[in-house]
Tab-separated table of C-alpha atoms and ligand atoms in Angstrom:
chain	number	residue	atom	x	y	z
C	11	MET	CA	6.283	-24.962	-12.684
C	12	VAL	CA	4.188	-21.885	-12.153
C	13	ASP	CA	0.918	-21.864	-13.868
C	14	PRO	CA	-0.016	-18.201	-14.811
C	15	LYS	CA	-3.312	-18.954	-13.766
C	16	GLN	CA	-2.301	-19.039	-10.032
C	17	PRO	CA	-3.551	-16.059	-8.174
C	18	ILE	CA	-1.347	-13.198	-7.036
C	19	GLY	CA	-1.348	-12.886	-3.309
C	20	VAL	CA	-1.638	-9.346	-1.522
C	21	PHE	CA	-1.443	-8.776	2.012
C	22	ASP	CA	-1.886	-5.728	4.324
C	23	SER	CA	-2.345	-4.778	7.674
C	24	GLY	CA	-6.135	-4.468	7.087
C	25	VAL	CA	-8.507	-2.835	4.423
C	26	GLY	CA	-6.135	-0.177	3.187
C	27	GLY	CA	-4.300	-2.601	0.703
C	28	LEU	CA	-7.458	-2.940	-1.334
C	29	THR	CA	-6.330	0.386	-2.898
C	30	VAL	CA	-3.439	-1.736	-4.049
C	31	VAL	CA	-5.822	-4.459	-5.381
C	32	ARG	CA	-7.745	-1.784	-7.155
C	33	ALA	CA	-4.691	-0.689	-8.761
C	34	LEU	CA	-3.539	-4.184	-9.976
C	35	SER	CA	-6.959	-4.905	-11.060
C	36	THR	CA	-7.041	-1.836	-13.130
C	37	VAL	CA	-3.510	-2.633	-15.001
C	38	LEU	CA	-3.974	-6.542	-14.661
C	39	PRO	CA	-7.685	-7.073	-15.205
C	40	SER	CA	-7.403	-11.015	-15.833
C	41	GLU	CA	-5.363	-11.737	-12.684
C	42	ASN	CA	-6.721	-13.792	-9.989
C	43	ILE	CA	-6.075	-12.405	-6.501
C	44	VAL	CA	-6.209	-13.647	-2.965
C	45	TYR	CA	-6.206	-10.704	-0.472
C	46	PHE	CA	-5.384	-10.915	3.269
C	47	GLY	CA	-6.052	-8.230	5.442
C	48	ASP	CA	-5.011	-8.444	9.151
C	49	THR	CA	-7.949	-6.457	10.409
C	50	ALA	CA	-7.752	-7.979	13.908
C	51	ARG	CA	-4.207	-6.610	14.448
C	52	VAL	CA	-4.419	-3.537	12.506
C	53	PRO	CA	-2.742	-0.505	12.801
C	54	TYR	CA	0.850	-1.799	11.982
C	55	GLY	CA	2.034	1.659	11.585
C	56	PRO	CA	2.747	2.408	15.222
C	57	LYS	CA	4.055	-0.924	16.367
C	58	SER	CA	7.527	-1.875	16.888
C	59	GLN	CA	9.789	-3.399	13.989
C	60	HIS	CA	10.019	-6.645	15.890
C	61	VAL	CA	6.116	-7.211	16.082
C	62	VAL	CA	5.760	-6.107	12.497
C	63	ARG	CA	8.271	-8.538	11.172
C	64	GLU	CA	6.261	-11.328	13.201
C	65	TYR	CA	2.929	-10.405	11.831
C	66	ALA	CA	4.360	-10.181	8.321
C	67	LEU	CA	5.540	-13.729	8.411
C	68	GLN	CA	2.194	-14.937	9.587
C	69	ASP	CA	0.618	-13.030	6.936
C	70	THR	CA	3.011	-14.618	4.474
C	71	ASP	CA	2.304	-18.083	5.505
C	72	ILE	CA	-1.608	-17.534	5.115
C	73	LEU	CA	-0.962	-16.444	1.528
C	74	LEU	CA	1.166	-19.510	0.768
C	75	GLN	CA	-1.547	-21.669	1.739
C	76	HIS	CA	-3.510	-20.341	-1.265
C	77	ASN	CA	-0.892	-21.351	-3.975
C	78	VAL	CA	-0.026	-17.863	-5.100
C	79	LYS	CA	2.378	-17.270	-7.899
C	80	MET	CA	3.899	-14.123	-6.242
C	81	ILE	CA	3.154	-11.995	-3.316
C	82	VAL	CA	2.461	-8.140	-3.318
C	83	VAL	CA	3.222	-6.451	0.131
C	84	ALA	CA	0.473	-3.738	0.043
C	85	CYS	CA	1.228	-2.533	3.234
C	86	ASN	CA	4.090	0.443	3.252
C	87	THR	CA	4.881	-0.267	7.079
C	88	VAL	CA	5.746	-4.035	6.320
C	89	SER	CA	7.174	-2.946	2.867
C	90	SER	CA	9.583	-0.720	4.979
C	91	VAL	CA	10.608	-3.050	7.787
C	92	ALA	CA	9.836	-6.478	6.930
C	93	LEU	CA	10.216	-7.240	3.179
C	94	ASP	CA	13.511	-9.339	3.712
C	95	VAL	CA	11.690	-11.632	6.156
C	96	VAL	CA	8.830	-12.208	3.594
C	97	GLN	CA	11.085	-12.802	0.724
C	98	LYS	CA	13.019	-15.325	2.725
C	99	ARG	CA	9.980	-17.200	3.917
C	100	ALA	CA	8.228	-17.044	0.310
C	101	ARG	CA	10.795	-18.263	-1.848
C	102	LEU	CA	8.512	-16.585	-4.556
C	103	PRO	CA	8.703	-13.315	-6.283
C	104	VAL	CA	7.886	-10.648	-3.754
C	105	PHE	CA	7.250	-7.041	-4.622
C	106	GLY	CA	7.049	-4.118	-1.894
C	107	VAL	CA	5.490	-0.887	-2.568
C	108	ILE	CA	8.682	1.193	-1.633
C	109	LEU	CA	10.993	0.845	-4.320
C	110	PRO	CA	8.193	1.249	-7.064
C	111	GLY	CA	7.009	4.336	-5.415
C	112	ALA	CA	10.615	5.620	-4.991
C	113	GLU	CA	11.399	5.032	-8.594
C	114	ALA	CA	8.379	6.746	-9.677
C	115	ALA	CA	9.014	9.732	-7.647
C	116	VAL	CA	12.795	10.043	-8.799
C	117	LYS	CA	11.546	9.930	-12.477
C	118	ALA	CA	8.904	12.627	-11.558
C	119	THR	CA	10.989	15.381	-9.706
C	120	LYS	CA	12.329	18.063	-11.621
C	121	ASN	CA	13.670	20.416	-8.706
C	122	LYS	CA	15.187	17.194	-6.790
C	123	ARG	CA	12.998	17.907	-3.772
C	124	ILE	CA	10.617	15.053	-2.657
C	125	GLY	CA	8.241	14.704	0.078
C	126	VAL	CA	7.309	11.249	1.461
C	127	ILE	CA	4.355	10.955	3.920
C	128	GLY	CA	3.542	7.569	5.632
C	129	THR	CA	2.968	5.910	9.003
C	130	VAL	CA	5.210	6.495	11.847
C	131	GLY	CA	6.814	3.148	11.365
C	132	THR	CA	7.288	3.748	7.472
C	133	ILE	CA	8.786	7.397	8.051
C	134	LEU	CA	10.896	6.226	11.235
C	135	SER	CA	12.428	3.475	9.025
C	136	LYS	CA	13.675	5.941	6.312
C	137	ALA	CA	13.002	3.052	3.756
C	138	TYR	CA	11.922	5.650	1.169
C	139	THR	CA	14.574	8.125	1.889
C	140	ASN	CA	17.267	5.384	1.505
C	141	ALA	CA	15.507	4.075	-1.642
C	142	ILE	CA	15.348	7.432	-3.182
C	143	LYS	CA	18.958	8.442	-2.311
C	144	GLN	CA	20.321	5.042	-3.543
C	145	LEU	CA	18.795	5.996	-6.861
C	146	ASP	CA	19.839	9.808	-6.981
C	147	LYS	CA	22.094	10.890	-4.017
C	148	ASN	CA	21.465	14.568	-4.992
C	149	ILE	CA	17.786	14.365	-4.321
C	150	THR	CA	16.729	16.000	-0.983
C	151	VAL	CA	13.882	13.962	0.900
C	152	ILE	CA	11.579	15.560	3.443
C	153	SER	CA	9.385	13.137	5.270
C	154	GLN	CA	6.377	13.535	7.492
C	155	PRO	CA	4.297	10.965	9.261
C	156	CYS	CA	0.540	11.602	9.163
C	157	PRO	CA	-0.798	8.945	11.307
C	158	LEU	CA	-4.342	10.585	11.519
C	159	PHE	CA	-4.877	10.214	7.863
C	160	VAL	CA	-5.642	6.483	8.459
C	161	PRO	CA	-8.873	6.694	10.643
C	162	LEU	CA	-9.928	9.822	8.414
C	163	ALA	CA	-9.912	7.623	5.343
C	164	GLU	CA	-11.545	4.818	7.020
C	165	GLU	CA	-14.308	7.107	8.203
C	166	GLY	CA	-15.080	8.351	4.682
C	167	TRP	CA	-14.079	11.775	5.649
C	168	ILE	CA	-12.555	12.416	2.184
C	169	GLU	CA	-13.573	16.038	1.362
C	170	HIS	CA	-14.503	16.787	4.816
C	171	LYS	CA	-13.227	20.153	6.354
C	172	ALA	CA	-11.508	18.585	9.362
C	173	THR	CA	-9.582	16.293	6.705
C	174	GLU	CA	-8.382	19.544	5.133
C	175	LEU	CA	-7.485	21.204	8.246
C	176	ILE	CA	-5.152	18.214	9.440
C	177	ALA	CA	-3.824	17.986	5.978
C	178	ARG	CA	-2.838	21.521	6.124
C	179	GLU	CA	-1.201	20.907	9.606
C	180	TYR	CA	0.758	17.914	8.507
C	181	LEU	CA	1.722	19.247	4.936
C	182	PHE	CA	2.481	22.749	5.473
C	183	PRO	CA	6.050	22.114	6.120
C	184	LEU	CA	6.615	20.257	2.915
C	185	VAL	CA	4.976	23.166	0.972
C	186	GLN	CA	7.658	25.581	2.729
C	187	GLU	CA	10.358	23.082	1.593
C	188	LYS	CA	9.069	23.660	-2.065
C	189	ILE	CA	8.886	19.932	-2.849
C	190	ASP	CA	7.740	19.230	-6.455
C	191	THR	CA	6.803	15.675	-5.937
C	192	LEU	CA	5.222	13.908	-3.033
C	193	VAL	CA	4.923	10.157	-2.271
C	194	LEU	CA	1.739	8.816	-0.730
C	195	GLY	CA	3.459	6.247	1.147
C	196	CYS	CA	0.581	4.561	2.795
C	197	THR	CA	-2.191	2.486	1.661
C	198	HIS	CA	-4.783	4.805	2.830
C	199	TYR	CA	-3.458	8.212	1.478
C	200	PRO	CA	-4.997	7.827	-2.268
C	201	LEU	CA	-8.374	8.046	-0.812
C	202	LEU	CA	-7.587	11.664	0.721
C	203	LYS	CA	-5.886	13.001	-2.615
C	204	PRO	CA	-8.649	15.754	-2.817
C	205	ALA	CA	-7.587	17.164	0.638
C	206	ILE	CA	-3.938	16.622	0.216
C	207	ARG	CA	-3.973	18.141	-3.612
C	208	LYS	CA	-5.604	21.195	-1.980
C	209	VAL	CA	-2.628	22.131	0.122
C	210	PHE	CA	0.015	22.002	-2.648
C	211	PRO	CA	0.264	24.165	-5.748
C	212	GLU	CA	-1.342	22.544	-8.877
C	213	THR	CA	2.119	21.262	-10.233
C	214	THR	CA	2.979	19.228	-7.292
C	215	ILE	CA	3.104	15.647	-8.557
C	216	LEU	CA	1.354	13.105	-6.095
C	217	ILE	CA	2.976	9.661	-6.456
C	218	ASP	CA	0.692	6.529	-5.675
C	219	SER	CA	3.026	3.891	-4.332
C	220	GLY	CA	0.239	1.221	-5.037
C	221	GLU	CA	-0.260	2.253	-8.763
C	222	ALA	CA	3.546	2.282	-9.354
C	223	THR	CA	3.720	-1.144	-7.830
C	224	ALA	CA	0.900	-2.348	-10.091
C	225	LEU	CA	2.756	-1.238	-13.103
C	226	ALA	CA	5.874	-2.975	-11.791
C	227	VAL	CA	3.971	-5.958	-11.200
C	228	ARG	CA	2.737	-6.081	-14.718
C	229	SER	CA	6.051	-5.726	-16.290
C	230	TYR	CA	7.444	-8.514	-14.231
C	231	LEU	CA	4.471	-10.548	-15.415
C	232	GLU	CA	4.894	-9.912	-18.908
C	233	GLN	CA	8.658	-10.344	-18.972
C	234	ASN	CA	8.390	-13.652	-17.331
C	235	GLY	CA	5.324	-15.057	-19.216
C	236	LEU	CA	3.440	-15.214	-16.018
C	237	LYS	CA	0.425	-13.054	-16.954
C	238	ASN	CA	-2.783	-14.751	-16.864
C	239	PRO	CA	-4.120	-15.209	-20.442
C	240	SER	CA	-7.455	-16.327	-19.268
C	241	MET	CA	-10.338	-13.975	-20.606
C	242	LEU	CA	-12.549	-15.263	-17.955
C	243	LYS	CA	-13.777	-12.900	-15.247
C	244	PRO	CA	-10.974	-13.386	-12.495
C	245	ASN	CA	-11.504	-14.565	-9.145
C	246	LEU	CA	-10.966	-12.223	-6.355
C	247	GLN	CA	-10.801	-13.767	-2.792
C	248	PHE	CA	-10.781	-11.727	0.443
C	249	PHE	CA	-9.632	-13.053	3.585
C	250	VAL	CA	-9.542	-11.017	7.025
C	251	SER	CA	-8.546	-11.874	10.507
C	252	ASP	CA	-11.686	-10.097	11.652
C	253	ILE	CA	-14.712	-8.914	10.120
C	254	PRO	CA	-15.370	-5.583	12.138
C	255	HIS	CA	-18.564	-3.478	11.833
C	256	ARG	CA	-18.977	-1.670	8.665
C	257	PHE	CA	-16.047	-3.733	7.233
C	258	SER	CA	-17.874	-4.176	3.781
C	259	GLU	CA	-18.891	-0.711	3.414
C	260	ILE	CA	-15.193	0.719	4.108
C	261	GLY	CA	-13.573	-1.916	1.964
C	262	GLU	CA	-15.854	-1.021	-0.969
C	263	ARG	CA	-14.622	2.593	-0.606
C	264	PHE	CA	-11.127	1.323	-0.897
C	265	LEU	CA	-11.458	-1.146	-3.426
C	266	GLY	CA	-13.890	1.146	-5.617
C	267	LYS	CA	-16.464	-1.816	-5.948
C	268	LYS	CA	-18.381	-4.432	-3.892
C	269	LEU	CA	-16.373	-7.021	-2.079
C	270	GLY	CA	-18.455	-9.839	-2.421
C	271	LYS	CA	-18.053	-12.865	0.172
C	272	ILE	CA	-15.249	-12.060	2.928
C	273	HIS	CA	-13.869	-15.134	4.803
C	274	ARG	CA	-12.244	-14.731	8.178
C	275	ILE	CA	-8.763	-16.635	9.097
C	276	PRO	CA	-7.994	-16.270	12.686
C	277	VAL	CA	-4.342	-15.227	13.706
C	278	PRO	CA	-2.552	-15.441	16.944
C	279	HIS	CA	-3.025	-12.459	19.187
D	321	LIG	N1	-1.437	-0.254	5.573
D	321	LIG	C1	-0.518	0.693	6.576
D	321	LIG	C2	0.552	1.229	5.606
D	321	LIG	O1	0.457	1.295	4.360
D	321	LIG	C3	-1.352	1.730	7.060
D	321	LIG	C4	-2.591	1.276	8.131
D	321	LIG	C5	-1.600	0.598	9.538
D	321	LIG	O2	-1.143	1.565	10.154
D	321	LIG	O3	-1.636	-0.538	9.677
D	321	LIG	O4	1.428	1.756	6.060
């Protein structure tokens, strides 16, 4: 029997998934959460599918040791290429970020032209394109990898001139393609919204896949009587495979508040 008080397990390749924890905590403020960030092996974006699938299994096993009631794969790269292995291993409800992001974008677009940005792995996998096309085959999807956004977000260069310049370089083709909706298909990109916004007309809708996923998780928990009824302050636990320099500072930027104690769990290299 699942106890609604059991935590939601969330994992990511590193610190970026804290934007998804932030979104979950906003719409589900009572939920206990166990987070694992594979900071020793980040980034996953440029790695082969084979390796990402192997890492995803190990990350899943770490969460399973914490008696989680469900798993949220915060990482877009893992959600794109390894959701099936996580589902098979976990035998629990597993939510990736691709389908909720795709559904939100399909709902939002008026001119049926959607842009998708993400890591090289996410874009090469075509996971968003396939999910969007499955929902509506008449939609045109234009994708663009934006690998430099990850270090810029971690560096905190949110409204920096360099970030704006790079954003223009990456995103101008999408402006020319006249997309009216853009999926932020990477855990780091919500932090760069101000710079991304500036490239597009005001009317362009930005879809945060993490936020869309948090809403999908809330509906699932409500419909299945699995929402934590407790009024107590929830327990948020953070585990990482390495505690790099400035981790707390960077993590705080992604989570939007202090992280508290961080525990290290070693992973194979
Ligand atoms: N978390 C990854 C994602 O959302 C970005 C960082 C990485 O490349 O590992 O795709």
